[in-house]
Amino acid sequence: MKRTKIVDALVCTDFGKDINVKGWVRSHRSSKAVDFIALNDGSTIKNIQVVVDPTHFDEEMLKSITTGACINVVGTLVESQGAGQASEVQCRELEIYGLCPGDYPMQKKGQSFEYMRKYAHLRLRTNTFGAVFRIRHNMAIAIHKYFHDHGFYYFNTPLITASDAEGAGEMFQVTTLDLARTGREGAEVPYDRDFFGKKTSLTVSGQLEGELGATALGAIYTFGPTFRAENSNTPRHLAEFWMIEPEVAFMDKEELMDLEEDFIKYCVRWALDNCKDDLEFLNKMIDKSLVQTLESVVKEDFVRLTYSEGIQILEKAVRDGHKFEFPIKGWGMDLSSEHERFLVEEYFKRPVIMTDYPSEIKAFYMKKNADGKTMQGTDVLFPRIGEIIGGSVREESYDKLVGEIKTRGMEPSSYSWYLDTRKYGSCPHAGFGLGFERLILFVTGMQNIRDVIPFPRTPKSAEY
Ligand code: 4AD
Ligand code: MG
């Protein structure tokens, strides 16, 4: 008999027909007269109720079916008396695929997320992580659909690279050299004998190669893993995260902000439309205002604010008695997520697109304004998250870009292929990077970025 997924069985109204469902036991309640097994197969947050007449089955066998066990059920689909689902299964045949011993780490309800992180291989089977990863999948589909529908090409950029796209030096080295022999203090590293014949690393961003794509295909986006060796032990940083980086030829700052806003609203709307059951669950269990927050982000216009205006607001807040953990040092300072969240959550109560940052605190490729001090950056700041998107118009002048690279003590020859886009038929263009996990954090209401990626990589942690 063909198996029916529980998501389909729950809405099926072919009552009286035979049905086969398979899954993992969420709970098993028994009484003299009847046993109820709540079964889940990952296709939905909802369980199907399997009703078992204990007089038809071996008592010991029934008793052995505990939370976490995997079973195969054949029975009759009957109308459910319970609210929220159409059907349940009156069990006729029951086969145990795998028992689940009492030391199953996910057996108890209400375990802390910290505890569950130690069992990232098993936490996937809990309701919360099921909901989070179904939503994560849906967000990936939304992203591809948005860009495909808007004429962007999916463009794959290398993960192993010889250049530092952000110029911040936070890279993981990739090598086949025997470090025990070559890594001695002060010794020259023989990169010519290394796999690629030069020093290589895992990429921090696909943007520079993305610009090569955009200045040929017009509009591209990347969607892939990105690596940062920054020692940031925060609920918003991973050493390995996924980033979406659209890059568009002939796009100016206003159009870039429109794209950022339209794109992120589309993703959030997609979740509201396509992940109802999972969002309802998370709204109940994780964040009681989740759905409301998502709905308001979709509805409201984002505030567009220059960095200088932002600093003035923060300085005024300090004068009015607001206490920040990280001090407001005035124009030129880098904002921490605490400052970003103050603007978004307390001052404007809406997402903010912050623009025109001081050049010094941002990357080398951003286009400078005529004042020579600020540049055309367009970061999107979100409630609960802080920076969710980092973007900018790119410097298209060959001379200015080379000048900036040199001023920052970087080596122009390592970027010769990048500079060629400015040498041959240079064009104005712009783009941004969205941190995928930060989007998932926002959409799920989860608090820690380690809980929205199946197998998180953070300092001192690379399990699996
Ligand atoms: O602001 P970032 O560093 O910008 C870039 O990498 C540009 N090359 C993007 C572009 O213009 N194409 O990173 C972009 C976004 C951030 O806004 C944040 O959402 C996310 O990537 N991000 C991280 N997410 C998780 N863990 C980390 N360590 C992250 N670092 C950045
Ligand atoms: Mg940034």
Short mmCIF file of C-alpha atoms and ligand atoms in Angstrom, two decimals:
data_model
loop_
_atom_site.label_atom_id
_atom_site.label_comp_id
_atom_site.label_asym_id
_atom_site.label_seq_id
_atom_site.Cartn_x
_atom_site.Cartn_y
_atom_site.Cartn_z
CA MET A 1 0.00 0.00 0.00
CA LYS A 2 1.25 3.46 -0.88
CA ARG A 3 2.19 5.65 2.05
CA THR A 4 0.28 8.90 2.57
CA LYS A 5 2.15 11.86 4.02
CA ILE A 6 0.60 13.09 7.24
CA VAL A 7 0.16 16.59 5.82
CA ASP A 8 -2.15 15.08 3.17
CA ALA A 9 -3.80 12.53 5.47
CA LEU A 10 -4.91 15.29 7.86
CA VAL A 11 -7.00 17.04 5.24
CA CYS A 12 -8.21 13.90 3.46
CA THR A 13 -11.94 13.24 3.77
CA ASP A 14 -12.09 9.81 2.10
CA PHE A 15 -13.48 8.40 5.33
CA GLY A 16 -13.79 4.64 5.50
CA LYS A 17 -10.86 4.11 3.11
CA ASP A 18 -7.64 2.31 4.03
CA ILE A 19 -4.59 4.46 4.65
CA ASN A 20 -0.91 3.91 5.41
CA VAL A 21 1.03 6.47 7.48
CA LYS A 22 4.56 6.27 8.81
CA GLY A 23 6.38 8.48 11.26
CA TRP A 24 7.86 9.15 14.66
CA VAL A 25 5.80 8.97 17.82
CA ARG A 26 5.34 12.34 19.51
CA SER A 27 3.31 10.94 22.38
CA HIS A 28 1.56 7.74 23.37
CA ARG A 29 -1.31 7.77 25.83
CA SER A 30 -2.95 4.55 26.83
CA SER A 31 -5.93 3.48 28.85
CA LYS A 32 -7.68 0.14 29.21
CA ALA A 33 -10.07 0.84 26.38
CA VAL A 34 -7.99 2.72 23.86
CA ASP A 35 -4.47 3.94 22.98
CA PHE A 36 -3.80 7.27 21.27
CA ILE A 37 -0.55 7.70 19.39
CA ALA A 38 0.32 11.15 18.03
CA LEU A 39 2.41 10.54 14.92
CA ASN A 40 4.55 13.02 12.97
CA ASP A 41 6.52 12.51 9.76
CA GLY A 42 8.00 15.99 9.30
CA SER A 43 5.63 16.93 6.46
CA THR A 44 3.74 19.28 8.81
CA ILE A 45 3.90 20.60 12.35
CA LYS A 46 0.65 18.73 13.02
CA ASN A 47 0.45 15.14 14.22
CA ILE A 48 -2.07 12.61 13.07
CA GLN A 49 -3.87 10.73 15.79
CA VAL A 50 -3.61 6.96 15.54
CA VAL A 51 -6.34 5.24 17.55
CA VAL A 52 -5.42 1.74 18.71
CA ASP A 53 -7.70 -0.87 20.24
CA PRO A 54 -5.31 -2.50 22.75
CA THR A 55 -7.23 -5.77 22.79
CA HIS A 56 -6.12 -6.38 19.18
CA PHE A 57 -2.39 -6.02 19.84
CA ASP A 58 0.25 -7.54 22.06
CA GLU A 59 0.40 -5.58 25.32
CA GLU A 60 4.22 -5.59 25.58
CA MET A 61 4.59 -4.50 21.98
CA LEU A 62 2.22 -1.59 22.53
CA LYS A 63 4.01 -0.59 25.72
CA SER A 64 7.34 -0.46 23.89
CA ILE A 65 6.10 2.30 21.57
CA THR A 66 7.42 5.36 23.37
CA THR A 67 8.10 8.95 22.30
CA GLY A 68 10.61 8.98 19.45
CA ALA A 69 9.90 5.46 18.18
CA CYS A 70 9.32 5.05 14.45
CA ILE A 71 6.27 3.09 13.35
CA ASN A 72 4.33 2.05 10.27
CA VAL A 73 0.55 2.11 10.56
CA VAL A 74 -2.18 0.74 8.32
CA GLY A 75 -5.76 1.47 9.21
CA THR A 76 -9.02 3.13 8.31
CA LEU A 77 -9.23 6.86 7.82
CA VAL A 78 -12.04 8.12 10.03
CA GLU A 79 -13.51 11.51 10.75
CA SER A 80 -11.83 13.11 13.73
CA GLN A 81 -13.85 14.40 16.66
CA GLY A 82 -10.99 16.68 17.65
CA ALA A 83 -10.75 20.26 16.42
CA GLY A 84 -8.11 21.37 13.91
CA GLN A 85 -7.93 18.23 11.80
CA ALA A 86 -10.39 16.43 9.55
CA SER A 87 -9.22 12.90 10.07
CA GLU A 88 -7.54 10.29 12.23
CA VAL A 89 -6.50 6.68 11.71
CA GLN A 90 -8.20 3.67 13.26
CA CYS A 91 -5.22 1.33 13.46
CA ARG A 92 -5.42 -2.22 12.06
CA GLU A 93 -1.78 -3.15 11.47
CA LEU A 94 1.13 -1.76 13.39
CA GLU A 95 4.78 -2.38 12.62
CA ILE A 96 7.69 -1.03 14.65
CA TYR A 97 10.55 0.25 12.48
CA GLY A 98 12.68 1.47 15.36
CA LEU A 99 12.17 1.53 19.10
CA CYS A 100 13.38 4.53 21.06
CA PRO A 101 15.13 3.75 24.35
CA GLY A 102 14.48 5.82 27.50
CA ASP A 103 17.72 7.79 27.20
CA TYR A 104 16.45 9.55 24.03
CA PRO A 105 17.69 13.12 24.59
CA MET A 106 14.64 14.74 22.99
CA GLN A 107 12.13 12.82 25.08
CA LYS A 108 11.24 15.56 27.54
CA LYS A 109 9.20 18.56 26.50
CA GLY A 110 10.41 22.08 27.24
CA GLN A 111 14.17 21.45 27.08
CA SER A 112 16.25 24.63 26.72
CA PHE A 113 17.61 25.55 23.29
CA GLU A 114 21.09 25.47 24.77
CA TYR A 115 20.55 21.86 25.81
CA MET A 116 19.15 20.96 22.41
CA ARG A 117 22.12 22.54 20.61
CA LYS A 118 24.24 19.73 22.06
CA TYR A 119 22.04 17.32 20.14
CA ALA A 120 21.77 19.20 16.87
CA HIS A 121 21.44 15.83 15.11
CA LEU A 122 18.31 14.96 17.07
CA ARG A 123 16.76 18.37 17.76
CA LEU A 124 15.56 18.34 14.14
CA ARG A 125 12.82 15.96 15.29
CA THR A 126 11.28 18.42 17.71
CA ASN A 127 8.28 20.60 16.83
CA THR A 128 10.21 23.85 17.04
CA PHE A 129 13.09 22.79 14.81
CA GLY A 130 10.72 21.13 12.37
CA ALA A 131 8.90 24.46 12.05
CA VAL A 132 12.13 26.45 11.74
CA PHE A 133 13.58 24.27 9.00
CA ARG A 134 10.37 24.04 6.99
CA ILE A 135 10.30 27.86 7.07
CA ARG A 136 13.99 28.00 6.12
CA HIS A 137 13.22 25.88 3.07
CA ASN A 138 10.29 28.10 2.15
CA MET A 139 12.44 31.21 2.41
CA ALA A 140 14.98 29.72 0.00
CA ILE A 141 12.20 29.03 -2.49
CA ALA A 142 10.83 32.57 -2.06
CA ILE A 143 14.27 34.05 -2.75
CA HIS A 144 14.80 32.10 -5.95
CA LYS A 145 11.26 32.86 -7.08
CA TYR A 146 11.57 36.58 -6.41
CA PHE A 147 14.77 36.95 -8.39
CA HIS A 148 13.70 34.66 -11.19
CA ASP A 149 10.43 36.57 -11.59
CA HIS A 150 12.32 39.87 -11.62
CA GLY A 151 14.78 38.87 -14.35
CA PHE A 152 17.84 38.12 -12.22
CA TYR A 153 20.13 35.20 -13.10
CA TYR A 154 21.28 32.79 -10.39
CA PHE A 155 25.05 33.10 -10.54
CA ASN A 156 27.45 30.81 -8.66
CA THR A 157 30.61 32.33 -7.27
CA PRO A 158 33.60 30.40 -5.91
CA LEU A 159 33.85 29.31 -2.29
CA ILE A 160 37.63 28.99 -2.46
CA THR A 161 39.23 32.28 -3.38
CA ALA A 162 42.54 34.11 -3.40
CA SER A 163 41.00 37.53 -2.65
CA ASP A 164 39.43 39.12 0.40
CA ALA A 165 36.10 40.52 -0.82
CA GLU A 166 35.54 42.70 2.24
CA GLY A 167 39.17 43.59 2.84
CA ALA A 168 38.71 42.87 6.53
CA GLY A 169 41.07 39.90 6.78
CA GLU A 170 38.57 37.60 8.48
CA MET A 171 39.28 34.57 6.33
CA PHE A 172 39.72 30.85 6.89
CA GLN A 173 42.77 29.61 5.05
CA VAL A 174 42.49 26.66 2.65
CA THR A 175 45.65 24.64 2.28
CA THR A 176 46.99 21.15 1.64
CA LEU A 177 50.38 22.05 3.12
CA ASP A 178 51.47 20.08 6.16
CA LEU A 179 51.09 22.77 8.79
CA ALA A 180 53.10 20.80 11.33
CA ARG A 181 56.13 21.21 9.08
CA THR A 182 55.54 24.56 7.42
CA GLY A 183 53.83 26.51 10.16
CA ARG A 184 56.85 27.26 12.32
CA GLU A 185 57.10 30.75 13.78
CA GLY A 186 58.89 33.11 11.43
CA ALA A 187 59.31 30.50 8.70
CA GLU A 188 58.43 31.50 5.15
CA VAL A 189 55.34 29.56 4.00
CA PRO A 190 56.05 27.85 0.65
CA TYR A 191 52.72 28.77 -1.00
CA ASP A 192 54.14 27.88 -4.40
CA ARG A 193 54.00 24.25 -3.21
CA ASP A 194 50.43 24.63 -1.94
CA PHE A 195 47.50 23.13 -3.87
CA PHE A 196 46.65 26.30 -5.80
CA GLY A 197 50.20 27.62 -5.90
CA LYS A 198 49.21 30.61 -3.77
CA LYS A 199 47.53 31.49 -0.51
CA THR A 200 43.79 30.76 -0.67
CA SER A 201 40.86 31.04 1.70
CA LEU A 202 37.15 30.39 2.03
CA THR A 203 35.20 33.34 0.68
CA VAL A 204 33.69 36.02 2.93
CA SER A 205 31.36 37.18 0.15
CA GLY A 206 30.61 36.40 -3.49
CA GLN A 207 30.12 40.07 -4.28
CA LEU A 208 33.25 40.82 -6.29
CA GLU A 209 32.66 37.89 -8.62
CA GLY A 210 28.96 38.81 -8.56
CA GLU A 211 29.92 42.20 -9.98
CA LEU A 212 31.63 40.41 -12.86
CA GLY A 213 28.32 38.65 -13.52
CA ALA A 214 26.18 41.79 -13.21
CA THR A 215 28.37 43.78 -15.57
CA ALA A 216 27.79 41.10 -18.20
CA LEU A 217 24.33 39.65 -17.56
CA GLY A 218 22.74 42.83 -16.20
CA ALA A 219 21.29 41.47 -12.98
CA ILE A 220 22.45 38.44 -11.01
CA TYR A 221 22.11 37.03 -7.53
CA THR A 222 24.21 34.59 -5.58
CA PHE A 223 22.89 32.34 -2.84
CA GLY A 224 25.52 30.30 -1.09
CA PRO A 225 27.62 29.65 1.97
CA THR A 226 29.97 32.34 3.22
CA PHE A 227 32.69 32.08 5.85
CA ARG A 228 33.97 34.56 8.40
CA ALA A 229 36.75 33.90 10.85
CA GLU A 230 35.60 36.71 13.12
CA ASN A 231 35.64 35.76 16.77
CA SER A 232 32.12 37.04 17.39
CA ASN A 233 30.32 35.02 20.02
CA THR A 234 26.94 36.67 19.61
CA PRO A 235 23.40 35.42 18.93
CA ARG A 236 23.68 36.98 15.45
CA HIS A 237 27.04 35.71 14.13
CA LEU A 238 28.06 32.42 12.57
CA ALA A 239 31.43 31.42 11.16
CA GLU A 240 29.59 29.73 8.28
CA PHE A 241 26.40 31.39 7.08
CA TRP A 242 24.43 31.68 3.89
CA MET A 243 24.21 34.92 2.00
CA ILE A 244 22.07 36.18 -0.86
CA GLU A 245 23.84 38.80 -2.95
CA PRO A 246 22.02 40.46 -5.83
CA GLU A 247 24.08 42.77 -8.03
CA VAL A 248 22.55 45.00 -10.70
CA ALA A 249 24.02 47.07 -13.53
CA PHE A 250 22.77 50.66 -13.95
CA MET A 251 21.15 50.71 -10.52
CA ASP A 252 21.40 53.85 -8.36
CA LYS A 253 20.99 54.33 -4.63
CA GLU A 254 17.23 55.01 -4.70
CA GLU A 255 16.57 51.96 -6.85
CA LEU A 256 18.79 49.86 -4.60
CA MET A 257 16.78 50.84 -1.53
CA ASP A 258 13.55 50.07 -3.39
CA LEU A 259 14.90 46.63 -4.30
CA GLU A 260 16.00 45.89 -0.73
CA GLU A 261 12.62 46.85 0.68
CA ASP A 262 10.53 45.11 -1.97
CA PHE A 263 12.60 41.92 -1.78
CA ILE A 264 12.54 41.53 1.98
CA LYS A 265 8.82 42.30 2.16
CA TYR A 266 8.20 39.67 -0.50
CA CYS A 267 10.06 37.07 1.58
CA VAL A 268 8.15 37.93 4.75
CA ARG A 269 4.83 37.91 2.89
CA TRP A 270 5.76 34.52 1.44
CA ALA A 271 6.20 33.15 4.95
CA LEU A 272 2.84 34.56 6.04
CA ASP A 273 1.14 33.01 3.00
CA ASN A 274 2.94 29.67 2.87
CA CYS A 275 4.00 28.78 6.41
CA LYS A 276 0.79 29.44 8.34
CA ASP A 277 0.79 26.35 10.58
CA ASP A 278 4.46 26.65 11.49
CA LEU A 279 4.15 30.39 12.18
CA GLU A 280 1.08 29.80 14.30
CA PHE A 281 3.06 27.27 16.34
CA LEU A 282 6.04 29.61 16.76
CA ASN A 283 3.72 32.48 17.61
CA LYS A 284 2.30 30.39 20.43
CA MET A 285 5.54 28.87 21.71
CA ILE A 286 8.37 31.32 20.91
CA ASP A 287 7.12 34.87 20.40
CA LYS A 288 3.53 35.90 21.04
CA SER A 289 3.88 38.96 18.78
CA LEU A 290 5.61 37.14 15.90
CA VAL A 291 2.83 37.17 13.31
CA GLN A 292 1.91 40.73 14.21
CA THR A 293 5.53 41.86 13.73
CA LEU A 294 5.74 40.10 10.36
CA GLU A 295 2.48 41.64 9.21
CA SER A 296 3.54 45.14 10.20
CA VAL A 297 6.88 44.85 8.40
CA VAL A 298 5.07 43.92 5.20
CA LYS A 299 2.64 46.83 5.53
CA GLU A 300 4.80 49.75 6.61
CA ASP A 301 7.20 51.84 4.57
CA PHE A 302 10.76 51.49 5.78
CA VAL A 303 12.30 54.69 7.17
CA ARG A 304 15.14 56.03 5.02
CA LEU A 305 17.68 57.77 7.17
CA THR A 306 21.24 58.97 6.71
CA TYR A 307 23.92 57.80 9.11
CA SER A 308 24.44 61.43 10.20
CA GLU A 309 20.75 61.79 11.10
CA GLY A 310 20.95 58.47 12.95
CA ILE A 311 23.89 59.67 15.03
CA GLN A 312 22.01 62.86 15.91
CA ILE A 313 19.03 60.85 17.12
CA LEU A 314 21.26 58.60 19.22
CA GLU A 315 23.10 61.59 20.71
CA LYS A 316 19.79 63.21 21.60
CA ALA A 317 18.62 59.97 23.22
CA VAL A 318 21.72 60.03 25.42
CA ARG A 319 21.04 63.66 26.39
CA ASP A 320 17.47 62.64 27.24
CA GLY A 321 18.79 60.01 29.62
CA HIS A 322 18.82 56.81 27.55
CA LYS A 323 21.56 54.46 28.71
CA PHE A 324 23.46 52.48 26.05
CA GLU A 325 25.84 49.68 26.95
CA PHE A 326 28.16 50.76 24.12
CA PRO A 327 28.79 54.53 24.27
CA ILE A 328 27.73 56.89 21.48
CA LYS A 329 31.07 58.32 20.41
CA GLY A 330 29.68 60.63 17.75
CA TRP A 331 30.08 60.92 14.00
CA GLY A 332 32.50 58.35 12.60
CA MET A 333 31.68 55.57 15.06
CA ASP A 334 30.47 52.17 13.95
CA LEU A 335 26.99 51.37 15.22
CA SER A 336 26.46 48.28 17.34
CA SER A 337 23.30 46.23 17.07
CA GLU A 338 22.12 47.86 20.31
CA HIS A 339 22.17 51.28 18.58
CA GLU A 340 20.54 49.93 15.44
CA ARG A 341 17.79 48.30 17.45
CA PHE A 342 17.14 51.49 19.42
CA LEU A 343 16.46 53.35 16.18
CA VAL A 344 14.27 50.59 14.78
CA GLU A 345 12.43 49.34 17.85
CA GLU A 346 12.15 52.37 20.06
CA TYR A 347 12.53 55.48 17.95
CA PHE A 348 10.88 54.74 14.60
CA LYS A 349 9.17 51.43 15.46
CA ARG A 350 9.75 50.39 11.85
CA PRO A 351 12.61 48.97 9.76
CA VAL A 352 15.19 51.55 8.77
CA ILE A 353 17.38 51.80 5.69
CA MET A 354 20.46 53.67 6.83
CA THR A 355 22.51 55.38 4.16
CA ASP A 356 25.61 57.49 3.57
CA TYR A 357 27.93 56.04 6.19
CA PRO A 358 31.44 57.41 6.76
CA SER A 359 33.66 55.71 4.17
CA GLU A 360 36.22 54.70 6.77
CA ILE A 361 33.95 52.27 8.59
CA LYS A 362 32.84 50.50 5.42
CA ALA A 363 34.38 48.40 2.65
CA PHE A 364 36.70 49.68 -0.08
CA TYR A 365 34.35 49.12 -3.03
CA MET A 366 31.59 51.51 -1.94
CA LYS A 367 30.96 54.63 -4.02
CA LYS A 368 31.95 57.85 -2.29
CA ASN A 369 29.68 60.87 -2.19
CA ALA A 370 30.84 64.26 -3.47
CA ASP A 371 31.71 65.31 0.12
CA GLY A 372 34.59 62.80 0.02
CA LYS A 373 33.67 61.65 3.55
CA THR A 374 30.55 59.56 3.16
CA MET A 375 29.62 56.83 0.76
CA GLN A 376 26.47 55.41 -0.82
CA GLY A 377 25.83 52.51 1.53
CA THR A 378 22.29 51.30 2.20
CA ASP A 379 22.08 48.93 5.16
CA VAL A 380 18.69 47.63 6.26
CA LEU A 381 18.15 47.54 10.03
CA PHE A 382 15.43 45.31 11.44
CA PRO A 383 13.61 44.88 14.73
CA ARG A 384 15.15 42.19 16.96
CA ILE A 385 18.03 41.74 14.47
CA GLY A 386 19.84 45.00 13.80
CA GLU A 387 21.62 44.82 10.44
CA ILE A 388 19.92 42.29 8.18
CA ILE A 389 21.16 43.66 4.83
CA GLY A 390 24.43 45.36 3.95
CA GLY A 391 24.47 47.06 0.57
CA SER A 392 25.89 49.90 -1.49
CA VAL A 393 26.36 51.54 -4.82
CA ARG A 394 29.78 50.44 -6.11
CA GLU A 395 32.63 52.75 -7.04
CA GLU A 396 32.75 52.55 -10.83
CA SER A 397 35.74 54.84 -11.43
CA TYR A 398 38.92 52.86 -12.03
CA ASP A 399 41.18 55.57 -10.63
CA LYS A 400 39.13 56.17 -7.49
CA LEU A 401 38.87 52.46 -6.77
CA VAL A 402 42.62 51.87 -7.19
CA GLY A 403 43.23 54.89 -4.99
CA GLU A 404 40.97 53.50 -2.25
CA ILE A 405 42.59 50.05 -2.42
CA LYS A 406 46.04 51.61 -2.04
CA THR A 407 44.95 53.95 0.78
CA ARG A 408 43.76 50.93 2.71
CA GLY A 409 47.12 49.18 2.31
CA MET A 410 45.62 46.51 0.08
CA GLU A 411 47.37 45.17 -2.99
CA PRO A 412 45.81 46.34 -6.32
CA SER A 413 47.42 43.46 -8.22
CA SER A 414 45.35 40.94 -6.20
CA TYR A 415 42.22 42.64 -7.54
CA SER A 416 43.31 43.08 -11.17
CA TRP A 417 40.45 40.96 -12.52
CA TYR A 418 37.99 43.00 -10.43
CA LEU A 419 39.47 46.27 -11.58
CA ASP A 420 39.07 45.13 -15.19
CA THR A 421 35.30 45.72 -14.83
CA ARG A 422 36.18 49.40 -14.30
CA LYS A 423 38.85 49.40 -16.99
CA TYR A 424 36.73 47.91 -19.77
CA GLY A 425 33.26 49.40 -20.21
CA SER A 426 32.75 50.41 -16.60
CA CYS A 427 29.15 51.02 -15.58
CA PRO A 428 27.31 52.32 -12.53
CA HIS A 429 26.01 49.40 -10.50
CA ALA A 430 24.86 48.45 -7.03
CA GLY A 431 24.00 45.46 -4.89
CA PHE A 432 23.51 44.11 -1.41
CA GLY A 433 23.96 41.07 0.79
CA LEU A 434 21.20 39.58 2.92
CA GLY A 435 22.27 37.25 5.72
CA PHE A 436 19.98 34.25 5.21
CA GLU A 437 20.05 33.16 8.85
CA ARG A 438 19.26 36.68 10.02
CA LEU A 439 16.17 36.60 7.82
CA ILE A 440 15.21 33.21 9.29
CA LEU A 441 15.77 34.58 12.81
CA PHE A 442 13.39 37.41 12.06
CA VAL A 443 10.73 35.27 10.41
CA THR A 444 10.73 32.51 13.05
CA GLY A 445 11.07 34.69 16.14
CA MET A 446 13.98 32.53 17.31
CA GLN A 447 16.52 34.30 19.51
CA ASN A 448 19.81 32.67 18.58
CA ILE A 449 21.26 32.29 15.10
CA ARG A 450 22.63 28.87 16.11
CA ASP A 451 19.03 27.66 16.20
CA VAL A 452 18.08 28.54 12.63
CA ILE A 453 20.82 26.64 10.76
CA PRO A 454 20.84 22.84 11.10
CA PHE A 455 24.52 22.49 12.04
CA PRO A 456 25.97 25.80 13.28
CA ARG A 457 29.66 26.64 13.06
CA THR A 458 30.86 29.07 15.73
CA PRO A 459 34.18 29.67 17.52
CA LYS A 460 35.34 26.41 19.16
CA SER A 461 32.41 24.48 17.72
CA ALA A 462 32.39 22.42 14.52
CA GLU A 463 30.47 19.27 15.40
CA TYR A 464 29.32 16.94 12.58
O1 4AD B 1 27.50 43.61 5.63
P1 4AD B 1 28.22 42.46 5.02
O2 4AD B 1 29.54 42.10 5.59
O3 4AD B 1 28.29 42.78 3.48
C1 4AD B 1 28.90 42.02 2.53
O4 4AD B 1 29.43 40.96 2.69
C2 4AD B 1 28.71 42.59 1.15
N1 4AD B 1 29.72 41.98 0.26
C3 4AD B 1 27.32 42.34 0.70
C4 4AD B 1 27.03 42.92 -0.66
O5 4AD B 1 26.92 44.13 -0.78
N2 4AD B 1 26.94 42.09 -1.67
O6 4AD B 1 27.29 41.17 5.12
C5 4AD B 1 26.01 41.17 4.55
C6 4AD B 1 25.01 40.56 5.51
C7 4AD B 1 24.87 41.30 6.82
O7 4AD B 1 24.00 42.39 6.70
C8 4AD B 1 24.33 40.21 7.72
O8 4AD B 1 22.94 40.05 7.52
C9 4AD B 1 25.02 38.99 7.20
O9 4AD B 1 25.42 39.26 5.88
N3 4AD B 1 26.20 38.62 7.99
C10 4AD B 1 26.25 37.59 8.84
N4 4AD B 1 25.31 36.68 9.19
C11 4AD B 1 25.67 35.73 10.08
N5 4AD B 1 26.89 35.63 10.63
C12 4AD B 1 27.86 36.52 10.32
N6 4AD B 1 29.08 36.41 10.86
C13 4AD B 1 27.56 37.56 9.38
N7 4AD B 1 28.25 38.57 8.85
C14 4AD B 1 27.41 39.21 8.00
MG MG B 2 27.64 45.06 7.00
#
